[in-house]
Structure formats: structure tokens, C-alpha cells
Coordinates of C-alpha atoms and ligand atoms in Angstrom, one line a residue:
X279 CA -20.8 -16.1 4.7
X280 CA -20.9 -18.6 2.0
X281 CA -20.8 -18.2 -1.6
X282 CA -23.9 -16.7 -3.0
X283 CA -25.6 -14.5 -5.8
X284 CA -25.5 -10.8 -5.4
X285 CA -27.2 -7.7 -6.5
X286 CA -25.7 -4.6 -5.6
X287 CA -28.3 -2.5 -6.5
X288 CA -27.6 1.7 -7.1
X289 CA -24.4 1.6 -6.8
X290 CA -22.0 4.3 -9.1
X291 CA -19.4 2.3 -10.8
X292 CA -16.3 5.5 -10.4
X293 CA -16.9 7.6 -13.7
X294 CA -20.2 6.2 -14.6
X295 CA -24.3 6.2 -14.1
X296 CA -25.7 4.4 -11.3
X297 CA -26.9 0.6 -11.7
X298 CA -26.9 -2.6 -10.5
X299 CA -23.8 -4.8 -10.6
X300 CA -24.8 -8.7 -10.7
X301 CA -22.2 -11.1 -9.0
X302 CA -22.2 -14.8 -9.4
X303 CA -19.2 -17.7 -9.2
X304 CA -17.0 -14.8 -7.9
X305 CA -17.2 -13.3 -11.1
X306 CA -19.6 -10.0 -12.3
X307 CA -21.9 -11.5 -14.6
X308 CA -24.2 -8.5 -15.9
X309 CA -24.3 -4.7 -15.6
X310 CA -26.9 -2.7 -15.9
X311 CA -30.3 -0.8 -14.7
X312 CA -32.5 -2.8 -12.6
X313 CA -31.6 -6.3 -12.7
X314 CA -34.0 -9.0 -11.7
X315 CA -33.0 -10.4 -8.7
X316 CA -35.2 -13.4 -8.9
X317 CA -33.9 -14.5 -12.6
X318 CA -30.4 -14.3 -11.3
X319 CA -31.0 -16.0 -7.7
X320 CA -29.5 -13.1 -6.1
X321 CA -29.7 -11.7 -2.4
X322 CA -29.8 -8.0 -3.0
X323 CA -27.3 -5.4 -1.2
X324 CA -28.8 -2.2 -1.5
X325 CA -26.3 0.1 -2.5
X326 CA -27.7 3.7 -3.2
X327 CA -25.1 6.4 -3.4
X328 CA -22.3 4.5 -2.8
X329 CA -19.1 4.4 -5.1
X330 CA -18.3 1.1 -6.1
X331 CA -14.3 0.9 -6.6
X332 CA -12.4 -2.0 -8.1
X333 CA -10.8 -4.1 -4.7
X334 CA -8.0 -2.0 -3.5
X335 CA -4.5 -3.0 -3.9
X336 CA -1.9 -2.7 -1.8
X337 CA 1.9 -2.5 -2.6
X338 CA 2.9 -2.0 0.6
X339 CA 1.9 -3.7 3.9
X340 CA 3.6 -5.6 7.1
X341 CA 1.8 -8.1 8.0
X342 CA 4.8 -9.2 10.6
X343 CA 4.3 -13.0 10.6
X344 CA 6.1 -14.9 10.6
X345 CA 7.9 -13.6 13.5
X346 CA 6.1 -11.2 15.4
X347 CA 2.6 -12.0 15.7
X348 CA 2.8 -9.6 18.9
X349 CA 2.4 -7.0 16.2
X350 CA 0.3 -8.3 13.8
X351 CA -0.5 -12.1 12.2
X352 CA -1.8 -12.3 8.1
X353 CA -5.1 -13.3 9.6
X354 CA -5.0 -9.9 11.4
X355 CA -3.9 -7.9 8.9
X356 CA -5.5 -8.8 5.9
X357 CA -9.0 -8.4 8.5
X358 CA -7.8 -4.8 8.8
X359 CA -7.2 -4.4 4.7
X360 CA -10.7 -6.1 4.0
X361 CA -12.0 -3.6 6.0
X362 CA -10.4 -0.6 4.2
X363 CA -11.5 -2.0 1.3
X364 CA -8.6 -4.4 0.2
X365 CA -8.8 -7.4 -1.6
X366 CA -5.3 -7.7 -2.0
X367 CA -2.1 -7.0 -0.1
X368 CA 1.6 -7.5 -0.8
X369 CA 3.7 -8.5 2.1
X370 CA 6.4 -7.0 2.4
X371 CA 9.8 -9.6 3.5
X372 CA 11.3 -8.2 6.9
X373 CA 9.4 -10.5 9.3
X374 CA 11.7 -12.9 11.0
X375 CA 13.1 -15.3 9.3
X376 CA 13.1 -12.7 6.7
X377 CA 11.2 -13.6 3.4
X378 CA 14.4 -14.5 1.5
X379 CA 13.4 -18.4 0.4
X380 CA 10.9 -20.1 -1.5
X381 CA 10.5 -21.4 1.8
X382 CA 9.1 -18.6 3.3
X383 CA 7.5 -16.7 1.1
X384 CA 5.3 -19.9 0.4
X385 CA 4.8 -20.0 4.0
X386 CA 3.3 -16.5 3.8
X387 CA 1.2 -17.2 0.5
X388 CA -0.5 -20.3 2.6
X389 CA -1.2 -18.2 5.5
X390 CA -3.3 -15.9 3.3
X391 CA -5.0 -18.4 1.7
X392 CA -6.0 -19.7 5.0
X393 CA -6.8 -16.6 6.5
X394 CA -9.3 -15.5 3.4
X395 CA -10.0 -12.0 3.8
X396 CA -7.9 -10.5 1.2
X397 CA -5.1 -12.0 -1.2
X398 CA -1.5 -11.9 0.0
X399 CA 1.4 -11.4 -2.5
X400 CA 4.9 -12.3 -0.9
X401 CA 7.3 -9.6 -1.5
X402 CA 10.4 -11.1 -1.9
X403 CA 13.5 -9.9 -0.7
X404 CA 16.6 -8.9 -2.7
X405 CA 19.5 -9.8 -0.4
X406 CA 19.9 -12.8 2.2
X407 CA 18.4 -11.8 5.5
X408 CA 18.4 -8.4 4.1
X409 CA 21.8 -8.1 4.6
X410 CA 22.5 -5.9 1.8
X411 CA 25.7 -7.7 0.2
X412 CA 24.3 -11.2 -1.3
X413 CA 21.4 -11.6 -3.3
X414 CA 18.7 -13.7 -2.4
X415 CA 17.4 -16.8 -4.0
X416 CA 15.2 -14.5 -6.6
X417 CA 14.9 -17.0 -9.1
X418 CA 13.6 -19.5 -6.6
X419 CA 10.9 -17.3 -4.9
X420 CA 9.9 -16.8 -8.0
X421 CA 9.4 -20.1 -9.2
X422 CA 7.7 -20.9 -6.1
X423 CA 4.2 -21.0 -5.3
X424 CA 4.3 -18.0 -4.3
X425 CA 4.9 -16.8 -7.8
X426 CA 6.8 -13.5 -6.3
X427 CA 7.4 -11.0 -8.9
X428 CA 8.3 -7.9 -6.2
X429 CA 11.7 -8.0 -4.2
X430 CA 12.3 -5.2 -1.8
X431 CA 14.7 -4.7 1.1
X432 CA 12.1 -2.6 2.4
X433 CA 12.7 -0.6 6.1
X434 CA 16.6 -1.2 4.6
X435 CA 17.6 0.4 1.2
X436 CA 19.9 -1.4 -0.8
X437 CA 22.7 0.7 -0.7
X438 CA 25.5 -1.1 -3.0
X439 CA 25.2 0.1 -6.8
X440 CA 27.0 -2.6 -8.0
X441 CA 24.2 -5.2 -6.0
X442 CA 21.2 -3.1 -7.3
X443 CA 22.2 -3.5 -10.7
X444 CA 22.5 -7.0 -10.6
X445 CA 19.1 -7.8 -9.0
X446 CA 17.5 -5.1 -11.9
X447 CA 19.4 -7.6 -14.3
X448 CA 18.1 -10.8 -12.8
X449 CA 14.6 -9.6 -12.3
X450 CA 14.1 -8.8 -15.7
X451 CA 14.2 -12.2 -17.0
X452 CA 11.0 -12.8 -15.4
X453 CA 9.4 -9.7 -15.4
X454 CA 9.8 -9.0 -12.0
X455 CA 10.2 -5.6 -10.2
X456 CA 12.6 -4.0 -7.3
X457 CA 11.1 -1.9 -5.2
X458 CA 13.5 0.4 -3.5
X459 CA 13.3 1.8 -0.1
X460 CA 15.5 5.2 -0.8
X461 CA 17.6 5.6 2.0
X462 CA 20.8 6.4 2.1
X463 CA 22.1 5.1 4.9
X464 CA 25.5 7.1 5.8
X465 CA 23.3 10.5 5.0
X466 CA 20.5 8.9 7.7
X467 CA 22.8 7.6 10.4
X468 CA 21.0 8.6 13.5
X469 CA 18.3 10.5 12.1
X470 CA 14.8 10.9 13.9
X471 CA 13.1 13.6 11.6
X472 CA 12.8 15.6 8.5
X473 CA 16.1 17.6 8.5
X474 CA 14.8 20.9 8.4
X475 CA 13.1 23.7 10.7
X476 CA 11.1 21.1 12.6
X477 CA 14.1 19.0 13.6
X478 CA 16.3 21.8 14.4
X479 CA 13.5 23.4 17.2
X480 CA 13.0 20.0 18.7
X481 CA 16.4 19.0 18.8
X482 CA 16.2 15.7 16.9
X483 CA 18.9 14.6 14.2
X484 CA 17.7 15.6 10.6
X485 CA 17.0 13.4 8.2
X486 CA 17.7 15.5 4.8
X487 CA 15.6 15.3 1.5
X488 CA 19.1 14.5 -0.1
X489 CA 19.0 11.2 1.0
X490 CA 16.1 9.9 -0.3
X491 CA 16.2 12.0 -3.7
X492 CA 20.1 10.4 -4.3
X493 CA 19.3 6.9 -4.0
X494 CA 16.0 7.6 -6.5
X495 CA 18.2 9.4 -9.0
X496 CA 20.8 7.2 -8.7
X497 CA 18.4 3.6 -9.2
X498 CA 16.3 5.7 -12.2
X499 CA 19.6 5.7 -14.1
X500 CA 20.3 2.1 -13.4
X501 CA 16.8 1.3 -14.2
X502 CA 17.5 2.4 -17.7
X503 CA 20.5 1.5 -17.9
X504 CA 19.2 -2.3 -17.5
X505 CA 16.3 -1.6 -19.2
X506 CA 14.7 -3.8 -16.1
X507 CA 11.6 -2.5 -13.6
X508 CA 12.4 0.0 -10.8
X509 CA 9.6 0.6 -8.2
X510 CA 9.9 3.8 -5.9
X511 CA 8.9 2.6 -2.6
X512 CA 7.1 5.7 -0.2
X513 CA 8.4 8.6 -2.1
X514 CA 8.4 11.4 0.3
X515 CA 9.9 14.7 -0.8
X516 CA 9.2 17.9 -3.8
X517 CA 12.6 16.4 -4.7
X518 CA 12.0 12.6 -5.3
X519 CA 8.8 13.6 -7.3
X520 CA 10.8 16.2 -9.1
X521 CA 13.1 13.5 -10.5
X522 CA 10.5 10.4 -11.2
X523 CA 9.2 13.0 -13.1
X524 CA 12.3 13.2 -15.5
X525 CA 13.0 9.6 -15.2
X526 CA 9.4 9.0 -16.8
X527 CA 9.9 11.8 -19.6
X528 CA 12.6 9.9 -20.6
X529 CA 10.1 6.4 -20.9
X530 CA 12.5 4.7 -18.5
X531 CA 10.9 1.6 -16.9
X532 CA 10.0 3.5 -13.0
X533 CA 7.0 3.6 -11.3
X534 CA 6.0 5.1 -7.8
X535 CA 4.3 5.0 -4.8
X536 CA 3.1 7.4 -2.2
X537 CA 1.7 6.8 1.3
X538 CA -1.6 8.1 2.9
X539 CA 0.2 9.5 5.7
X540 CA 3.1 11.5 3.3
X541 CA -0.5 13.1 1.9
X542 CA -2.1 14.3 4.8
X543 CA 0.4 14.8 7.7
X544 CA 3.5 16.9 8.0
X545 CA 6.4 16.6 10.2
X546 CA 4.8 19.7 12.6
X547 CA 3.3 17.1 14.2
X548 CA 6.2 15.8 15.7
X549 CA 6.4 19.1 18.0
X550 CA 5.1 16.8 20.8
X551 CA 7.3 14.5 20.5
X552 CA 4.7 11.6 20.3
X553 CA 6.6 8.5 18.8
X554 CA 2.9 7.8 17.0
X555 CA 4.8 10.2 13.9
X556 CA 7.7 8.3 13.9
X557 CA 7.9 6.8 10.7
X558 CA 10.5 6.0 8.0
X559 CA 10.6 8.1 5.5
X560 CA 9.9 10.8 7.7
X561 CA 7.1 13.4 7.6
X562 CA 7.9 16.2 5.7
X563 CA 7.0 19.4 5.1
X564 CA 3.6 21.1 3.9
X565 CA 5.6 22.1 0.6
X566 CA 6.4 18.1 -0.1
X567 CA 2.7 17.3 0.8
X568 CA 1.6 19.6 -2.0
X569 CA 4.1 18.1 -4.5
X570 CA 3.4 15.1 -3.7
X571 CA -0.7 15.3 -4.0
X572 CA -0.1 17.3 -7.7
X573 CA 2.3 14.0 -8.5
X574 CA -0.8 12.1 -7.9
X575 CA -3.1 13.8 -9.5
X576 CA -0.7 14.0 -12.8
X577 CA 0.1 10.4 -12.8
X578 CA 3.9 10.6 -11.9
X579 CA 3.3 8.8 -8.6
X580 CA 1.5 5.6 -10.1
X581 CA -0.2 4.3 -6.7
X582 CA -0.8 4.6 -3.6
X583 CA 0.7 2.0 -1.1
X584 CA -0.1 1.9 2.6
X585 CA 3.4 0.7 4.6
X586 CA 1.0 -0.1 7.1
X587 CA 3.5 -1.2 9.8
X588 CA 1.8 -2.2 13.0
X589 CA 3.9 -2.2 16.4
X590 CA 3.0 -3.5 19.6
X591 CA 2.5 -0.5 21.9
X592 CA 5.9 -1.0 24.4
X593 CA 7.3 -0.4 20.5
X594 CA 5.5 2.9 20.2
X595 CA 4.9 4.5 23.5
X596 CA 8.2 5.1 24.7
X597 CA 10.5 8.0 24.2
X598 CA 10.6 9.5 20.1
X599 CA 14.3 8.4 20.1
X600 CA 13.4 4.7 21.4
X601 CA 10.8 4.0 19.6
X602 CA 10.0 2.1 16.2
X603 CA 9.4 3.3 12.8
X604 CA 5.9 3.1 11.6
X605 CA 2.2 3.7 11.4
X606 CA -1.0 1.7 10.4
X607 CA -2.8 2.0 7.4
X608 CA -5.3 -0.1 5.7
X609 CA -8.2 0.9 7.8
X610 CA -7.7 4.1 7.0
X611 CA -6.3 4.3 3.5
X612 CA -9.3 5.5 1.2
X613 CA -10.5 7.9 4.0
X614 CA -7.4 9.8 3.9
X615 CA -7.1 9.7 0.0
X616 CA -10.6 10.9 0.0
X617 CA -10.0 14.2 2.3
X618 CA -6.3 14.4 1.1
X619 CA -7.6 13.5 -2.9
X620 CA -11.1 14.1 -3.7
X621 CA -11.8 16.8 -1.3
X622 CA -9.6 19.1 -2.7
X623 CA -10.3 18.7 -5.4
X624 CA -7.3 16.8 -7.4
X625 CA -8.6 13.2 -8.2
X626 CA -12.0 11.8 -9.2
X627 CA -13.4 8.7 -8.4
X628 CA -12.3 7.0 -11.6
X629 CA -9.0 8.6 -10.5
X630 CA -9.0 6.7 -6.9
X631 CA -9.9 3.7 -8.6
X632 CA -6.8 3.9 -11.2
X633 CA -4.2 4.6 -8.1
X634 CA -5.1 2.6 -5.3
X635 CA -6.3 -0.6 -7.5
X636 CA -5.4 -0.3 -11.4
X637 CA -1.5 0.7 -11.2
X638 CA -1.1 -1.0 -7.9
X639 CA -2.1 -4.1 -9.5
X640 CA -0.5 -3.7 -12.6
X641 CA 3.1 -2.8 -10.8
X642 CA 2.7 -5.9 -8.8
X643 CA 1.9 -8.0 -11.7
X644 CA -1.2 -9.1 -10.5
X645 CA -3.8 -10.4 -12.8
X646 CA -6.9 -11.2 -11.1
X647 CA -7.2 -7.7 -9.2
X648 CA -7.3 -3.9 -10.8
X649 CA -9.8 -5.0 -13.5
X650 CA -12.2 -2.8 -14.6
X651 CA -15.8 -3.9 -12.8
X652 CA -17.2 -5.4 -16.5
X653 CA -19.0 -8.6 -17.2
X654 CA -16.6 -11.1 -16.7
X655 CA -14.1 -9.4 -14.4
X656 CA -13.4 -11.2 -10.9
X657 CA -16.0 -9.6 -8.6
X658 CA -13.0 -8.1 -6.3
X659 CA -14.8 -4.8 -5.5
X660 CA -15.3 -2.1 -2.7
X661 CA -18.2 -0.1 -1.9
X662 CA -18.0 2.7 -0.4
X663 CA -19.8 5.9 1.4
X664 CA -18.5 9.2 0.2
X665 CA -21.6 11.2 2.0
X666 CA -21.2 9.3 5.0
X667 CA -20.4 12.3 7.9
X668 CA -17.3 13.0 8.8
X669 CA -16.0 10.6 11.9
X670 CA -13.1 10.3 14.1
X671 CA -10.8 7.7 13.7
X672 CA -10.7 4.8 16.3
X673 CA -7.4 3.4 16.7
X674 CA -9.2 -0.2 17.7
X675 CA -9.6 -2.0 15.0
X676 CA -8.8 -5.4 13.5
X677 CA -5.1 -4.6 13.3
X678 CA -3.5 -6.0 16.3
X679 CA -1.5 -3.0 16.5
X680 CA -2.7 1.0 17.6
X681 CA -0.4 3.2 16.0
X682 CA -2.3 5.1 13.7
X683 CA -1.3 8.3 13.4
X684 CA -5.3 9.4 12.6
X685 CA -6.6 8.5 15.8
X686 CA -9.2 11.0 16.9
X687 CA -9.2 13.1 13.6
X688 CA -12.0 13.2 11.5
X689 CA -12.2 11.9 8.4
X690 CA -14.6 11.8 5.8
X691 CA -16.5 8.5 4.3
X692 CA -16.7 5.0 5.5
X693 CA -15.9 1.1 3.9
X694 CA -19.7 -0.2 3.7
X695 CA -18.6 -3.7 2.0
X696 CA -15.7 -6.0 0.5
X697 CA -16.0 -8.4 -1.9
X698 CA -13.3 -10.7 -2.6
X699 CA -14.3 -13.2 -5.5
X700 CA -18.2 -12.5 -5.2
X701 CA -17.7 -13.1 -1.3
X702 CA -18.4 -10.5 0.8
X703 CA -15.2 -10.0 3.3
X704 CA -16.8 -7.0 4.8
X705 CA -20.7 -6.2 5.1
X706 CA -21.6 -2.9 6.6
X707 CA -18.5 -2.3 7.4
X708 CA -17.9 -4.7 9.6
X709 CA -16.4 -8.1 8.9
X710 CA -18.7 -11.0 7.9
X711 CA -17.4 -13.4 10.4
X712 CA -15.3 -12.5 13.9
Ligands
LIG262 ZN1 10.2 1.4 3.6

């Protein structure tokens, strides 16, 4: 759908009264009660009591290409974040080649342009083919197009103090941000789930909370010890929360993220053994989910970030010890905060808005997405339907990929629309073109 003037009419701006939001040049141009559609040219989306949500952000997604477009391409993936209510996405670096180069990460940058359903930041990442013992090129993916301003290893941790600490020192020249994947790996060495009760009855090698929480405390220190920005990628356990929780007493420079699937699901699941909860960090227990959703609520987990990690199905549907790490999760994203968030009563729209757009965008040093929905303000915004009735959850969607790990469960609200700059991505809710 082209450019045009819009009028979303009714719709409740988180924390505010209902009105009209005008659109115009991909930017909001007035606010207010019953605008006149005629004196601004505008086509009118009717919009009664839906929320309307800065565009999401995401810290956290795969989008696999280049490399494995079996899995997933940018044009597919950023289809499925449009339709969760996206506008932007960073990419995380392990595709193959691995995101290591100006080269590639420009690569990456062009084939979001092209794709046009939501913006895609390149994640850079922080050692040569992720090998963990040589830093990349960080200075040169940031002076790239691209303009990275993330690095992350992510799906490996960077192990090596000594190599952390240098990339913290390098980054902070530009103002750019490591985002760890805590992991240690000698502590995780065969591991399959949550070390624990869980992994004990089903016979599959624990993965303990210890290995997470020691890499966290561990890059917290260094963090202000550099004096240079630490990101928390998926923080998973009481434990890790526990200690961000410290760190940011202390004013040290960490932020955090949490997953949709760390906020709903617990590592009972597994007791099937269907690879479809497979996923790295692993689920944990009910206790950590609680933690977790209060360190959201309070602010000490800034964001929340998707990992949305599409597999082909051979990847998935195979035995729990075979099969790849990793769930889908930008279609699902705000439907799971919702019932996991607003249901329970622990976050507010205004909060939703803050954690899944304003600190997201804000930790990933993007500009043009997380503002406030003001006169002025890029018209990246999401509406969406908290009263809509509670649905299952299709795994087809425009991911290439079926492994979510919400398929068939019922979950609350739907995406109506996405607009990224003024242009609709996603009209009730469905895409605007195939
Ligand atoms: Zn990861």
C-alpha cells in the first residue's frame, strides 16, 4: 500500500484518553479528539478500543540469511515481526558467513531495506567467525553503513575474560554495546535442560543456573570496571536477576533482556520430550518465571527481546538430544507479554510500551524507533486488541519456520495493524501485500 494520510481514530495512546492520532509523511502530525479527516486528506482506520503502542523493538531476532534461508530469509522474518507488531529488529550475527565484516552486516542492512516490513539493525559480532579468541573488525562494522552499535557472539558466550574486556574497551569509544550470551561453556558441556528436578526424572544432562549467573557476575564487574556498556542477552534464572539487580544499585553501565518464552513456560514441559522446548538458555523453573516477571515489572530487566530462532523442521522434529536450540517468537511476542504481563497484573500498557519499544530502542541505540507517539515523532506504531478473545496459536505464519513453542495454547489479544513510517506493514492483522 502506498504512502498515504491516516487517521486512526479511538485509539488509547498506553497511559492516556482515547483520540485520534493523525499520520502524514511518515511522521504523526496532530493528536487529539476528533480530527477532521477531510482537512488532513486522511483515509480513516477506525480504531476503537485498541491500544496503540510505540513500534515494537526487538533486541533479539535470527533472521538466518545469509546462509540458511531454509530457515528463514529477512524478507520472512521481518513479515513475521510486522505482524507481531515490530517495526524494528536487530539481527543477530551467526548466519553463515557469520556477520563479522562490514561486508556482511551491510549485506544484511540492504536486505532489510529491500524487504520493507520492519527495520533491520545488524548485530555485529565480537570475535572472527565467532570463534571466541580474535576480535572482529568492530570498528569497521561500525563505520559501515550499517552503523552497528550491538556486537554479540550470541548462541556462543564469549568465554575469555581477558577478550571480553577488550571488546568493552573498544566499544566504548563509539558508544556501542556487547551483548553477552551467559554461558559458560565447560559448566554446559553436554547439557540438554535446566539442571534440576526436571532433568534428573527425564534423564537429560543439567544445565545448572551457575552457569549462566557466573558469566553475568563476572561481565557486570568488567562492565564497570571499563566503564563501557554491558547488555544481558535472555537472562533466565532467580539468580541472574538477583545480581543485575546489584550491578544496577551500584549505577554500573548493564542493561537486560528477557524472553517471552522465559515468562510463560517452564522447563516441565520438557517431560515429553518434544525438542519444540529445546532452547538455549533453557527453560527453567516456575520459581525463575516469577523472578523474572517481578524483574520486569521493577525495571531491573530493561526489555524484552524475542531470540526468535526459526529452524527448519528435520532441525526440530527429531530426537530432544538431536535437535536444535530454539523457538519462534515475533508473532507471538506481545500476546505472551500480555497474558504473562498485563494479565497478572504486573505491567500496564505504558509499562509494555516502555519494555518492548522504549529501552529496547534505547539499548540498541536506535533513534528513529521507541519515541513517544507525539507530534512530530516517526509514525512507527502498533495497534493492538487487548479484548480481542482468547485464541490458539497457529504455528503457520509468515516465519518460514514452525517451532513455536505456543502452538495450540491460547492466548489473549491480537496485532490489528503496523505502521512503519506512516505505512501500514500490517492491516487487520494481516500483511498489506503477500
Ligand atoms: Zn543466545
Amino acid at each position: 500500500m502506498s504512502a498515504t494520510n491516516w487517521i486512526i481514530r479511538g485509539a488509547t495512546i498506553a497511559g492516556e484518553k482515547p483520540g485520534d492520532i493523525a499520520v502524514s509523511d511518515g511522521v504523526i502530525t496532530e493528536i487529539g479528539p476528533n480530527l477532521d479527516a477531510d482537512k488532513h486528506k486522511a483515509q480513516v482506520l477506525d480504531s476503537d478500543g485498541l491500544i496503540a503502542l510505540p513500534g515494537l523493538v526487538d533486541l533479539h531476532t535470527h533472521l538466518r540469511e545469509p546462509g540458511r534461508e531454509d530457515a528463514e530469509t529477512v524478507e520472512t522474518g521481518t513479515a513475521a515481526a510486522a505482524l507481531g507488531g515490530y517495526t524494528a529488529v536487530h539481527a543477530m550475527a551467526n548466519t553463515e558467513p557469520v556477520a563479522d565484516t562490514a561486508g556482511v552486516v551491510e549485506q544484511v542492512w540492504r536486505l532489510g531495506k529491500a524487504a520493507g516490513y520492519a527495520d533491520v539493525q545488524p548485530v555485529g559480532a565480537v570475535t572472527v567467525d565467532l570463534n571466541g579468541h580474535q576480535l572482529a573488525e568492530l570498528g569497521a562494522m561500525a563505520d559501515s553503513a550499517a552503523h552497528v552499535r550491538v556486537f554479540s557472539d550470541d548462541g556462543k558466550c564469549v568465554a575469555d575474560p581477558l577478550l571480553m574486556r577488550r571488546a568493552l574497551e573498544y566499544v566504548k569509544a563509539f558508544d556501542g554495546v556487547i551483548a553477552q550470551h551467559a554461558q559458560d561453556p565447560r559448566l554446559t558441556e553436554g547439557a540438554q535442560l535446566n539442571e534440576g528436578e526436571m532433568s534428573g526424572r527425564l534423564g537429560l544432562a543439567g544445565w545448572p543456573a551457575v552457569a549462566e549467573e557466573g558469566i553475568v557476575a563476572r561481565d557486570c564487574l568488567l562492565a564497570a570496571h571499563v566503564g563501557s556498556a554491558l547488555h544481558i542477552c535472555h537472562v533466565s534464572t532467580a539468580g541472574s536477576v538477583e545480581i543485575i539487580r546489584w550491578a544496577k544499585s551500584k549505577g554500573w553501565p548493564v542493561t537486560a533482556e528477557v524472553t517471552p518464552h522465559h515468562l510463560l513456560l517452564t522447563d516441565e514441559l520438557a517431560v515429553g520430550y518434544d525438542p519444540v522446548f529445546k532452547v538455549n538458555p533453557p527453560l527453567r523453573t516456575s520459581a525463575d518465571v516469577n523472578e523474572l516477571r517481578q524483574a520486569l515489572a521493577d525495571g531491573t530487566i530493561d526489555a524484552v527481546a524475542t531470540d526468535h530462532a526459526p529452524h527448519p523442521v528435520e532441525a526440530k522434529e527429531t530426537e530432544w538430544a538431536e535437535a536444535a536450540w530454539g523457538m519462534t517468537g515475533l508473532e507471538t511476542a506481545l500476546r505472551v507479554v500480555h497474558q504473562a504481563m498485563v494479565s497478572t497484573g504486573l505491567l500496564d500498557w505504558a509499562g509494555v510500551a516502555d519494555r518492548m519499544s522504549v529501552r529496547p530502542a534505547r539499548i540498541g541505540r536506535l533513534t528513529q524507533h521507541g519515541t513517544p507517539l507525539r507530534p512530530g515523532a516517526p509514525a512507527n506504531l502498533t495497534l493492538y486488541d487487548p479484548a480481542a478473545p482468547a485464541e490458539a496459536v497457529s504455528p503457520s505464519g509468515a516465519s518460514k519456520s514452525r517451532n513455536t513453542p505456543f502452538a495450540g495454547m491460547e492466548l489473549p489479544g491480537r496485532v490489528v495493524a503496523t505502521f512503519l513510517r506512516g505505512t501500514p506493514t500490517v492491516l487487520d492483522g494481516k500483511l498489506t501485500r503477500a
